[in-house]
Amino acid sequence: MPECRSRRKKVTAPALASMKGEKRIVMVTAYDYPTGILADEAGVDAILVGDSLGMVVLGYDSTLPVTMEDMLRHTAAVARAKPCALLVADMPFLSYEPSTRDAVLNAGAFARVGADAVKLEGGSEMADVVRAIVRAGIPVMGHIGLTPQRAARLGGYRRMGKTKAEAETLIQDARALEEAGVFSIVIEFTKADVARRITEAVSVPTICIGSGPHCDGQVLVLHDIIGLSTFTPPFAKRYADAAGLIRKAIEEFAREVREGSFPGPEHYK
Ligand code: KIV
C-alpha cells in the first residue's frame, strides 16, 4: 500500500465499504493538487475527482465534453497529494459504455495514475461493465438516480424516483450493481424516501447527493461547499465565501500595484 500524507491509515475500498452502519461516510470532490491536500487534511473518507470538473473548473455546460485525457490529468494531480482518503476517479462519458474492453482499459489507466477506485454512472445495464472492471482488480463505485451523463435520456436534470415505477427501477439497479461487485453506490438527486429504501436494500454503503439524510454518507462538490462555483444546486450547502476572499485579495493586489506600495522592501531586499 503506498504511503499517504497524514498519520491516519489509508482508506481502502473494503475499509470504506465496512463503514456502513458504523460511521457516516464523507466524500468531497477535488480536481487538483492543492485541493487534494486540503480535502485530505480535513479528514474526509473519500475524494472524488468528479467529471463535474467539466462544469466546475473547465467551464463546459455539461459533463459530456470531458475526456479521458482531462480526467487522467486531474486524477494524477490529486494523486500527487498522496491522500489517505480513498481516491476515486470518475469515468467520463463514453469511456466505459462502448465495450467492457474499453471500460477495463480506461479503468486501468486511472489505476496507473494513482486512483484507488473508479466510479461510473448507470444501473443494471452497466452490471457487465462493473463485473469486468472488478475482475481486473479495480474497485468500482456505482452511481444511480440522476446520472448527468444520461441527462438527455432522462429528460434533463430532474429529481428521480418520483413515480412508483421509477423508484422500483432504482432499487433494482442498486441490487444489480451490488451483485456485480460495487463497493458503494452514489445516489444523486432522488426522493429521500427512495434513497432510504435503496440504502436498506443493499449491503454496500450509499453516498448521497441531493437525496436526503437516510444514506450511509454524503458527497458534495468542493466548489459548492466553499462558495467558488458559478452555479450552486439547491441541495448543496455553502460553508464559505471563497469567491469573495479571492476577489478581495486580487483587488487589494491591484490597488497596491497601482498606488506603488507593492512590492515593498521586504519583497526585494
Ligand atoms: O462528478 C461529480 O462530482 C459527481 C458527484 C456529483 C457525485 O459525480
PDB file of C-alpha atoms and ligand atoms in Angstrom:
ATOM      1  CA  MET A   1       0.000   0.000   0.000  1.00  0.00           C
ATOM      2  CA  PRO A   2       1.564   3.363  -0.954  1.00  0.00           C
ATOM      3  CA  GLU A   3       2.333   5.790   1.877  1.00  0.00           C
ATOM      4  CA  CYS A   4      -0.172   8.609   2.376  1.00  0.00           C
ATOM      5  CA  ARG A   5       0.354  12.173   3.529  1.00  0.00           C
ATOM      6  CA  SER A   6      -1.133  12.301   7.030  1.00  0.00           C
ATOM      7  CA  ARG A   7      -0.726   9.981  10.004  1.00  0.00           C
ATOM      8  CA  ARG A   8      -4.104   8.307   9.593  1.00  0.00           C
ATOM      9  CA  LYS A   9      -4.474   4.924   7.974  1.00  0.00           C
ATOM     10  CA  LYS A  10      -5.039   4.815   4.212  1.00  0.00           C
ATOM     11  CA  VAL A  11      -8.751   4.330   3.434  1.00  0.00           C
ATOM     12  CA  THR A  12      -9.156   1.388   1.065  1.00  0.00           C
ATOM     13  CA  ALA A  13     -12.302   0.420  -0.841  1.00  0.00           C
ATOM     14  CA  PRO A  14     -13.048  -2.511   1.542  1.00  0.00           C
ATOM     15  CA  ALA A  15     -12.441  -0.199   4.525  1.00  0.00           C
ATOM     16  CA  LEU A  16     -14.924   2.325   3.118  1.00  0.00           C
ATOM     17  CA  ALA A  17     -17.443  -0.470   2.459  1.00  0.00           C
ATOM     18  CA  SER A  18     -17.133  -1.641   6.059  1.00  0.00           C
ATOM     19  CA  MET A  19     -18.212   1.782   7.331  1.00  0.00           C
ATOM     20  CA  LYS A  20     -21.873   1.009   6.561  1.00  0.00           C
ATOM     21  CA  GLY A  21     -23.832   1.069   9.795  1.00  0.00           C
ATOM     22  CA  GLU A  22     -20.696   2.101  11.749  1.00  0.00           C
ATOM     23  CA  LYS A  23     -19.782   5.643  10.726  1.00  0.00           C
ATOM     24  CA  ARG A  24     -21.258   8.129   8.258  1.00  0.00           C
ATOM     25  CA  ILE A  25     -19.098   8.475   5.147  1.00  0.00           C
ATOM     26  CA  VAL A  26     -17.856  11.889   3.985  1.00  0.00           C
ATOM     27  CA  MET A  27     -16.789  12.387   0.369  1.00  0.00           C
ATOM     28  CA  VAL A  28     -15.911  15.620  -1.464  1.00  0.00           C
ATOM     29  CA  THR A  29     -14.687  16.331  -4.939  1.00  0.00           C
ATOM     30  CA  ALA A  30     -11.215  17.705  -5.637  1.00  0.00           C
ATOM     31  CA  TYR A  31      -9.703  18.393  -9.016  1.00  0.00           C
ATOM     32  CA  ASP A  32      -6.101  19.440  -8.381  1.00  0.00           C
ATOM     33  CA  TYR A  33      -3.069  19.080  -6.092  1.00  0.00           C
ATOM     34  CA  PRO A  34      -3.813  21.857  -3.546  1.00  0.00           C
ATOM     35  CA  THR A  35      -7.490  20.953  -3.089  1.00  0.00           C
ATOM     36  CA  GLY A  36      -6.488  17.284  -2.838  1.00  0.00           C
ATOM     37  CA  ILE A  37      -4.166  18.198   0.042  1.00  0.00           C
ATOM     38  CA  LEU A  38      -6.812  20.361   1.756  1.00  0.00           C
ATOM     39  CA  ALA A  39      -9.576  17.756   1.462  1.00  0.00           C
ATOM     40  CA  ASP A  40      -7.273  15.086   2.850  1.00  0.00           C
ATOM     41  CA  GLU A  41      -6.077  17.294   5.711  1.00  0.00           C
ATOM     42  CA  ALA A  42      -9.741  17.985   6.565  1.00  0.00           C
ATOM     43  CA  GLY A  43     -10.073  14.251   7.171  1.00  0.00           C
ATOM     44  CA  VAL A  44     -12.650  13.204   4.566  1.00  0.00           C
ATOM     45  CA  ASP A  45     -13.044   9.483   3.927  1.00  0.00           C
ATOM     46  CA  ALA A  46     -13.030   9.714   0.139  1.00  0.00           C
ATOM     47  CA  ILE A  47     -12.019  12.219  -2.521  1.00  0.00           C
ATOM     48  CA  LEU A  48     -13.798  12.076  -5.857  1.00  0.00           C
ATOM     49  CA  VAL A  49     -12.185  13.506  -8.959  1.00  0.00           C
ATOM     50  CA  GLY A  50     -15.636  14.020 -10.446  1.00  0.00           C
ATOM     51  CA  ASP A  51     -16.382  14.664 -14.089  1.00  0.00           C
ATOM     52  CA  SER A  52     -18.224  17.666 -12.623  1.00  0.00           C
ATOM     53  CA  LEU A  53     -14.819  19.256 -13.230  1.00  0.00           C
ATOM     54  CA  GLY A  54     -16.109  19.861 -16.771  1.00  0.00           C
ATOM     55  CA  MET A  55     -18.637  22.369 -15.472  1.00  0.00           C
ATOM     56  CA  VAL A  56     -16.914  23.472 -12.252  1.00  0.00           C
ATOM     57  CA  VAL A  57     -13.379  24.171 -13.465  1.00  0.00           C
ATOM     58  CA  LEU A  58     -13.357  23.821 -17.262  1.00  0.00           C
ATOM     59  CA  GLY A  59     -16.440  25.968 -17.961  1.00  0.00           C
ATOM     60  CA  TYR A  60     -18.455  23.468 -20.050  1.00  0.00           C
ATOM     61  CA  ASP A  61     -22.286  23.416 -19.944  1.00  0.00           C
ATOM     62  CA  SER A  62     -22.406  19.701 -19.140  1.00  0.00           C
ATOM     63  CA  THR A  63     -20.128  16.772 -18.303  1.00  0.00           C
ATOM     64  CA  LEU A  64     -20.337  15.329 -21.833  1.00  0.00           C
ATOM     65  CA  PRO A  65     -17.264  17.106 -23.298  1.00  0.00           C
ATOM     66  CA  VAL A  66     -14.993  15.782 -20.518  1.00  0.00           C
ATOM     67  CA  THR A  67     -12.414  13.356 -21.925  1.00  0.00           C
ATOM     68  CA  MET A  68     -10.211  10.592 -20.513  1.00  0.00           C
ATOM     69  CA  GLU A  69      -7.258  12.939 -21.051  1.00  0.00           C
ATOM     70  CA  ASP A  70      -8.927  15.610 -18.852  1.00  0.00           C
ATOM     71  CA  MET A  71      -9.793  13.098 -16.144  1.00  0.00           C
ATOM     72  CA  LEU A  72      -6.354  11.444 -16.131  1.00  0.00           C
ATOM     73  CA  ARG A  73      -4.568  14.800 -15.838  1.00  0.00           C
ATOM     74  CA  HIS A  74      -6.716  15.908 -12.884  1.00  0.00           C
ATOM     75  CA  THR A  75      -6.688  12.488 -11.193  1.00  0.00           C
ATOM     76  CA  ALA A  76      -2.892  12.369 -11.419  1.00  0.00           C
ATOM     77  CA  ALA A  77      -2.685  15.864  -9.888  1.00  0.00           C
ATOM     78  CA  VAL A  78      -4.840  14.845  -6.909  1.00  0.00           C
ATOM     79  CA  ALA A  79      -2.926  11.550  -6.581  1.00  0.00           C
ATOM     80  CA  ARG A  80       0.298  13.551  -6.222  1.00  0.00           C
ATOM     81  CA  ALA A  81      -1.232  14.933  -2.987  1.00  0.00           C
ATOM     82  CA  LYS A  82      -0.896  11.332  -1.689  1.00  0.00           C
ATOM     83  CA  PRO A  83      -4.266  11.397   0.089  1.00  0.00           C
ATOM     84  CA  CYS A  84      -5.018   8.959   2.896  1.00  0.00           C
ATOM     85  CA  ALA A  85      -8.633   9.322   1.802  1.00  0.00           C
ATOM     86  CA  LEU A  86      -9.785   6.840  -0.810  1.00  0.00           C
ATOM     87  CA  LEU A  87      -9.136   8.417  -4.214  1.00  0.00           C
ATOM     88  CA  VAL A  88     -11.987   7.745  -6.651  1.00  0.00           C
ATOM     89  CA  ALA A  89     -11.792   8.749 -10.323  1.00  0.00           C
ATOM     90  CA  ASP A  90     -14.964   9.348 -12.316  1.00  0.00           C
ATOM     91  CA  MET A  91     -15.112   7.551 -15.656  1.00  0.00           C
ATOM     92  CA  PRO A  92     -16.135  10.153 -18.264  1.00  0.00           C
ATOM     93  CA  PHE A  93     -18.850   9.841 -20.902  1.00  0.00           C
ATOM     94  CA  LEU A  94     -18.093   7.108 -23.485  1.00  0.00           C
ATOM     95  CA  SER A  95     -15.069   5.757 -21.611  1.00  0.00           C
ATOM     96  CA  TYR A  96     -16.958   2.634 -20.409  1.00  0.00           C
ATOM     97  CA  GLU A  97     -20.165   2.292 -22.442  1.00  0.00           C
ATOM     98  CA  PRO A  98     -18.853   1.074 -25.857  1.00  0.00           C
ATOM     99  CA  SER A  99     -17.408  -2.240 -24.593  1.00  0.00           C
ATOM    100  CA  THR A 100     -16.203  -3.986 -21.451  1.00  0.00           C
ATOM    101  CA  ARG A 101     -12.716  -3.976 -23.019  1.00  0.00           C
ATOM    102  CA  ASP A 102     -12.737  -0.162 -23.290  1.00  0.00           C
ATOM    103  CA  ALA A 103     -14.053   0.032 -19.745  1.00  0.00           C
ATOM    104  CA  VAL A 104     -11.321  -2.194 -18.287  1.00  0.00           C
ATOM    105  CA  LEU A 105      -8.520  -0.440 -20.199  1.00  0.00           C
ATOM    106  CA  ASN A 106      -9.766   3.017 -19.173  1.00  0.00           C
ATOM    107  CA  ALA A 107     -10.309   1.983 -15.546  1.00  0.00           C
ATOM    108  CA  GLY A 108      -6.771   0.585 -15.642  1.00  0.00           C
ATOM    109  CA  ALA A 109      -5.449   3.918 -16.907  1.00  0.00           C
ATOM    110  CA  PHE A 110      -6.913   5.569 -13.780  1.00  0.00           C
ATOM    111  CA  ALA A 111      -5.329   2.933 -11.535  1.00  0.00           C
ATOM    112  CA  ARG A 112      -1.976   3.602 -13.242  1.00  0.00           C
ATOM    113  CA  VAL A 113      -2.091   7.324 -12.379  1.00  0.00           C
ATOM    114  CA  GLY A 114      -2.928   6.624  -8.734  1.00  0.00           C
ATOM    115  CA  ALA A 115      -6.714   6.219  -8.388  1.00  0.00           C
ATOM    116  CA  ASP A 116      -7.769   3.699  -5.741  1.00  0.00           C
ATOM    117  CA  ALA A 117     -11.144   3.118  -7.407  1.00  0.00           C
ATOM    118  CA  VAL A 118     -13.316   4.312 -10.272  1.00  0.00           C
ATOM    119  CA  LYS A 119     -16.932   5.488 -10.366  1.00  0.00           C
ATOM    120  CA  LEU A 120     -19.309   5.028 -13.260  1.00  0.00           C
ATOM    121  CA  GLU A 121     -22.908   6.031 -13.928  1.00  0.00           C
ATOM    122  CA  GLY A 122     -25.725   3.574 -14.576  1.00  0.00           C
ATOM    123  CA  GLY A 123     -27.707   0.702 -13.088  1.00  0.00           C
ATOM    124  CA  SER A 124     -28.373  -2.876 -14.183  1.00  0.00           C
ATOM    125  CA  GLU A 125     -27.391  -2.036 -17.792  1.00  0.00           C
ATOM    126  CA  MET A 126     -23.833  -1.473 -16.510  1.00  0.00           C
ATOM    127  CA  ALA A 127     -23.596  -4.686 -14.450  1.00  0.00           C
ATOM    128  CA  ASP A 128     -21.389  -6.448 -17.049  1.00  0.00           C
ATOM    129  CA  VAL A 129     -19.043  -3.475 -17.181  1.00  0.00           C
ATOM    130  CA  VAL A 130     -18.773  -3.348 -13.381  1.00  0.00           C
ATOM    131  CA  ARG A 131     -18.093  -7.085 -13.253  1.00  0.00           C
ATOM    132  CA  ALA A 132     -15.307  -6.814 -15.851  1.00  0.00           C
ATOM    133  CA  ILE A 133     -13.543  -3.926 -14.078  1.00  0.00           C
ATOM    134  CA  VAL A 134     -13.826  -5.607 -10.674  1.00  0.00           C
ATOM    135  CA  ARG A 135     -12.461  -8.834 -12.241  1.00  0.00           C
ATOM    136  CA  ALA A 136      -9.423  -6.801 -13.331  1.00  0.00           C
ATOM    137  CA  GLY A 137      -8.870  -5.899  -9.666  1.00  0.00           C
ATOM    138  CA  ILE A 138     -10.120  -2.320  -9.703  1.00  0.00           C
ATOM    139  CA  PRO A 139     -12.795  -1.362  -7.136  1.00  0.00           C
ATOM    140  CA  VAL A 140     -15.921   0.249  -8.628  1.00  0.00           C
ATOM    141  CA  MET A 141     -18.307   2.790  -7.076  1.00  0.00           C
ATOM    142  CA  GLY A 142     -21.778   2.859  -8.699  1.00  0.00           C
ATOM    143  CA  HIS A 143     -23.814   5.997  -9.406  1.00  0.00           C
ATOM    144  CA  ILE A 144     -27.597   5.927  -9.825  1.00  0.00           C
ATOM    145  CA  GLY A 145     -30.521   8.368  -9.609  1.00  0.00           C
ATOM    146  CA  LEU A 146     -29.791  11.473 -11.639  1.00  0.00           C
ATOM    147  CA  THR A 147     -26.912  10.390 -13.854  1.00  0.00           C
ATOM    148  CA  PRO A 148     -25.795  13.629 -15.557  1.00  0.00           C
ATOM    149  CA  GLN A 149     -24.094  11.811 -18.449  1.00  0.00           C
ATOM    150  CA  ARG A 150     -27.580  10.464 -19.375  1.00  0.00           C
ATOM    151  CA  ALA A 151     -29.497  13.708 -18.718  1.00  0.00           C
ATOM    152  CA  ALA A 152     -30.789  13.834 -22.314  1.00  0.00           C
ATOM    153  CA  ARG A 153     -32.379  10.387 -21.992  1.00  0.00           C
ATOM    154  CA  LEU A 154     -33.742  11.130 -18.501  1.00  0.00           C
ATOM    155  CA  GLY A 155     -35.432  14.341 -19.656  1.00  0.00           C
ATOM    156  CA  GLY A 156     -32.999  16.808 -18.087  1.00  0.00           C
ATOM    157  CA  TYR A 157     -31.556  17.432 -14.627  1.00  0.00           C
ATOM    158  CA  ARG A 158     -34.562  16.363 -12.564  1.00  0.00           C
ATOM    159  CA  ARG A 159     -35.269  14.614  -9.279  1.00  0.00           C
ATOM    160  CA  MET A 160     -35.519  10.859  -9.873  1.00  0.00           C
ATOM    161  CA  GLY A 161     -37.770   8.234  -8.305  1.00  0.00           C
ATOM    162  CA  LYS A 162     -40.935  10.311  -8.204  1.00  0.00           C
ATOM    163  CA  THR A 163     -43.126   7.568  -9.666  1.00  0.00           C
ATOM    164  CA  LYS A 164     -43.571   4.112  -8.156  1.00  0.00           C
ATOM    165  CA  ALA A 165     -42.118   2.502 -11.295  1.00  0.00           C
ATOM    166  CA  GLU A 166     -39.056   4.758 -11.282  1.00  0.00           C
ATOM    167  CA  ALA A 167     -38.465   4.082  -7.577  1.00  0.00           C
ATOM    168  CA  GLU A 168     -38.682   0.297  -8.101  1.00  0.00           C
ATOM    169  CA  THR A 169     -36.244   0.505 -11.051  1.00  0.00           C
ATOM    170  CA  LEU A 170     -33.737   2.405  -8.894  1.00  0.00           C
ATOM    171  CA  ILE A 171     -33.912  -0.250  -6.168  1.00  0.00           C
ATOM    172  CA  GLN A 172     -33.414  -2.993  -8.775  1.00  0.00           C
ATOM    173  CA  ASP A 173     -30.478  -1.044 -10.235  1.00  0.00           C
ATOM    174  CA  ALA A 174     -28.816  -0.796  -6.826  1.00  0.00           C
ATOM    175  CA  ARG A 175     -29.270  -4.540  -6.247  1.00  0.00           C
ATOM    176  CA  ALA A 176     -27.834  -5.338  -9.701  1.00  0.00           C
ATOM    177  CA  LEU A 177     -24.789  -3.142  -9.024  1.00  0.00           C
ATOM    178  CA  GLU A 178     -24.240  -4.769  -5.638  1.00  0.00           C
ATOM    179  CA  GLU A 179     -24.487  -8.201  -7.209  1.00  0.00           C
ATOM    180  CA  ALA A 180     -21.974  -7.109  -9.897  1.00  0.00           C
ATOM    181  CA  GLY A 181     -19.454  -6.172  -7.193  1.00  0.00           C
ATOM    182  CA  VAL A 182     -19.539  -2.422  -6.479  1.00  0.00           C
ATOM    183  CA  PHE A 183     -18.207  -1.447  -3.052  1.00  0.00           C
ATOM    184  CA  SER A 184     -20.537   1.570  -2.666  1.00  0.00           C
ATOM    185  CA  ILE A 185     -23.179   3.492  -4.587  1.00  0.00           C
ATOM    186  CA  VAL A 186     -23.671   7.232  -5.111  1.00  0.00           C
ATOM    187  CA  ILE A 187     -27.366   8.175  -5.193  1.00  0.00           C
ATOM    188  CA  GLU A 188     -27.852  11.549  -6.860  1.00  0.00           C
ATOM    189  CA  PHE A 189     -30.980  13.737  -6.668  1.00  0.00           C
ATOM    190  CA  THR A 190     -33.683  11.193  -5.775  1.00  0.00           C
ATOM    191  CA  LYS A 191     -36.582  11.484  -3.363  1.00  0.00           C
ATOM    192  CA  ALA A 192     -35.314  10.982   0.189  1.00  0.00           C
ATOM    193  CA  ASP A 193     -37.658   8.063   0.763  1.00  0.00           C
ATOM    194  CA  VAL A 194     -36.339   6.273  -2.321  1.00  0.00           C
ATOM    195  CA  ALA A 195     -32.723   6.765  -1.165  1.00  0.00           C
ATOM    196  CA  ARG A 196     -33.729   5.325   2.231  1.00  0.00           C
ATOM    197  CA  ARG A 197     -35.279   2.253   0.593  1.00  0.00           C
ATOM    198  CA  ILE A 198     -32.167   1.722  -1.566  1.00  0.00           C
ATOM    199  CA  THR A 199     -29.918   2.105   1.500  1.00  0.00           C
ATOM    200  CA  GLU A 200     -31.936  -0.565   3.313  1.00  0.00           C
ATOM    201  CA  ALA A 201     -31.987  -2.847   0.257  1.00  0.00           C
ATOM    202  CA  VAL A 202     -28.215  -3.173  -0.265  1.00  0.00           C
ATOM    203  CA  SER A 203     -25.333  -4.235   1.971  1.00  0.00           C
ATOM    204  CA  VAL A 204     -22.870  -1.750   0.437  1.00  0.00           C
ATOM    205  CA  PRO A 205     -22.864   1.873   1.635  1.00  0.00           C
ATOM    206  CA  THR A 206     -24.844   4.522  -0.194  1.00  0.00           C
ATOM    207  CA  ILE A 207     -23.402   8.013  -0.535  1.00  0.00           C
ATOM    208  CA  CYS A 208     -25.985  10.637  -1.327  1.00  0.00           C
ATOM    209  CA  ILE A 209     -26.049  13.995  -3.047  1.00  0.00           C
ATOM    210  CA  GLY A 210     -29.363  15.828  -3.066  1.00  0.00           C
ATOM    211  CA  SER A 211     -31.159  12.658  -1.930  1.00  0.00           C
ATOM    212  CA  GLY A 212     -31.826  13.360   1.723  1.00  0.00           C
ATOM    213  CA  PRO A 213     -30.417  12.198   5.054  1.00  0.00           C
ATOM    214  CA  HIS A 214     -31.149   8.449   5.118  1.00  0.00           C
ATOM    215  CA  CYS A 215     -27.965   7.327   3.329  1.00  0.00           C
ATOM    216  CA  ASP A 216     -24.718   5.927   4.697  1.00  0.00           C
ATOM    217  CA  GLY A 217     -22.824   9.065   3.684  1.00  0.00           C
ATOM    218  CA  GLN A 218     -22.929  12.366   1.833  1.00  0.00           C
ATOM    219  CA  VAL A 219     -20.925  13.850  -1.036  1.00  0.00           C
ATOM    220  CA  LEU A 220     -20.804  17.433  -2.268  1.00  0.00           C
ATOM    221  CA  VAL A 221     -18.869  19.260  -4.948  1.00  0.00           C
ATOM    222  CA  LEU A 222     -15.994  21.116  -3.255  1.00  0.00           C
ATOM    223  CA  HIS A 223     -16.588  24.364  -5.146  1.00  0.00           C
ATOM    224  CA  ASP A 224     -20.222  24.403  -3.900  1.00  0.00           C
ATOM    225  CA  ILE A 225     -19.080  23.888  -0.277  1.00  0.00           C
ATOM    226  CA  ILE A 226     -16.503  26.692  -0.411  1.00  0.00           C
ATOM    227  CA  GLY A 227     -18.558  29.148  -2.483  1.00  0.00           C
ATOM    228  CA  LEU A 228     -16.463  29.077  -5.637  1.00  0.00           C
ATOM    229  CA  SER A 229     -18.977  27.737  -8.153  1.00  0.00           C
ATOM    230  CA  THR A 230     -20.841  29.893 -10.648  1.00  0.00           C
ATOM    231  CA  PHE A 231     -23.981  27.757 -10.134  1.00  0.00           C
ATOM    232  CA  THR A 232     -24.849  26.085  -6.820  1.00  0.00           C
ATOM    233  CA  PRO A 233     -27.605  23.445  -6.882  1.00  0.00           C
ATOM    234  CA  PRO A 234     -30.370  23.935  -4.303  1.00  0.00           C
ATOM    235  CA  PHE A 235     -29.383  20.778  -2.404  1.00  0.00           C
ATOM    236  CA  ALA A 236     -25.809  21.970  -1.767  1.00  0.00           C
ATOM    237  CA  LYS A 237     -24.806  23.978   1.291  1.00  0.00           C
ATOM    238  CA  ARG A 238     -22.229  26.777   1.087  1.00  0.00           C
ATOM    239  CA  TYR A 239     -19.877  26.821   4.096  1.00  0.00           C
ATOM    240  CA  ALA A 240     -17.538  29.640   2.976  1.00  0.00           C
ATOM    241  CA  ASP A 241     -17.206  32.523   0.540  1.00  0.00           C
ATOM    242  CA  ALA A 242     -14.014  31.604  -1.306  1.00  0.00           C
ATOM    243  CA  ALA A 243     -15.066  33.682  -4.338  1.00  0.00           C
ATOM    244  CA  GLY A 244     -15.336  36.777  -2.114  1.00  0.00           C
ATOM    245  CA  LEU A 245     -11.952  36.104  -0.484  1.00  0.00           C
ATOM    246  CA  ILE A 246     -10.186  35.600  -3.817  1.00  0.00           C
ATOM    247  CA  ARG A 247     -11.780  38.679  -5.406  1.00  0.00           C
ATOM    248  CA  LYS A 248     -10.825  40.820  -2.389  1.00  0.00           C
ATOM    249  CA  ALA A 249      -7.199  39.601  -2.444  1.00  0.00           C
ATOM    250  CA  ILE A 250      -6.848  40.335  -6.183  1.00  0.00           C
ATOM    251  CA  GLU A 251      -8.458  43.787  -5.779  1.00  0.00           C
ATOM    252  CA  GLU A 252      -6.027  44.575  -2.938  1.00  0.00           C
ATOM    253  CA  PHE A 253      -3.033  43.425  -5.017  1.00  0.00           C
ATOM    254  CA  ALA A 254      -4.218  45.573  -7.965  1.00  0.00           C
ATOM    255  CA  ARG A 255      -4.691  48.610  -5.704  1.00  0.00           C
ATOM    256  CA  GLU A 256      -1.205  48.228  -4.154  1.00  0.00           C
ATOM    257  CA  VAL A 257       0.455  47.851  -7.576  1.00  0.00           C
ATOM    258  CA  ARG A 258      -1.353  50.942  -8.878  1.00  0.00           C
ATOM    259  CA  GLU A 259      -0.517  53.081  -5.855  1.00  0.00           C
ATOM    260  CA  GLY A 260       3.091  51.765  -5.756  1.00  0.00           C
ATOM    261  CA  SER A 261       3.027  50.089  -2.318  1.00  0.00           C
ATOM    262  CA  PHE A 262       3.743  46.601  -3.720  1.00  0.00           C
ATOM    263  CA  PRO A 263       6.424  45.329  -3.880  1.00  0.00           C
ATOM    264  CA  GLY A 264       7.633  46.696  -0.547  1.00  0.00           C
ATOM    265  CA  PRO A 265      11.313  46.475   0.528  1.00  0.00           C
ATOM    266  CA  GLU A 266      10.651  43.149   2.280  1.00  0.00           C
ATOM    267  CA  HIS A 267       9.806  41.625  -1.114  1.00  0.00           C
ATOM    268  CA  TYR A 268      13.002  42.538  -2.954  1.00  0.00           C
ATOM    269  CA  LYS A 269      15.757  43.077  -0.364  1.00  0.00           C
TER     270      LYS A 269
HETATM  271  O1  KIV B   1     -18.876  14.409 -10.880  1.00  0.00           O
HETATM  272  C1  KIV B   1     -19.234  14.543  -9.712  1.00  0.00           C
HETATM  273  O2  KIV B   1     -18.844  15.484  -8.994  1.00  0.00           O
HETATM  274  C2  KIV B   1     -20.150  13.553  -9.163  1.00  0.00           C
HETATM  275  C3  KIV B   1     -20.783  13.860  -7.848  1.00  0.00           C
HETATM  276  C4  KIV B   1     -21.903  14.791  -8.067  1.00  0.00           C
HETATM  277  C5  KIV B   1     -21.201  12.648  -7.125  1.00  0.00           C
HETATM  278  O3  KIV B   1     -20.399  12.557  -9.770  1.00  0.00           O
END
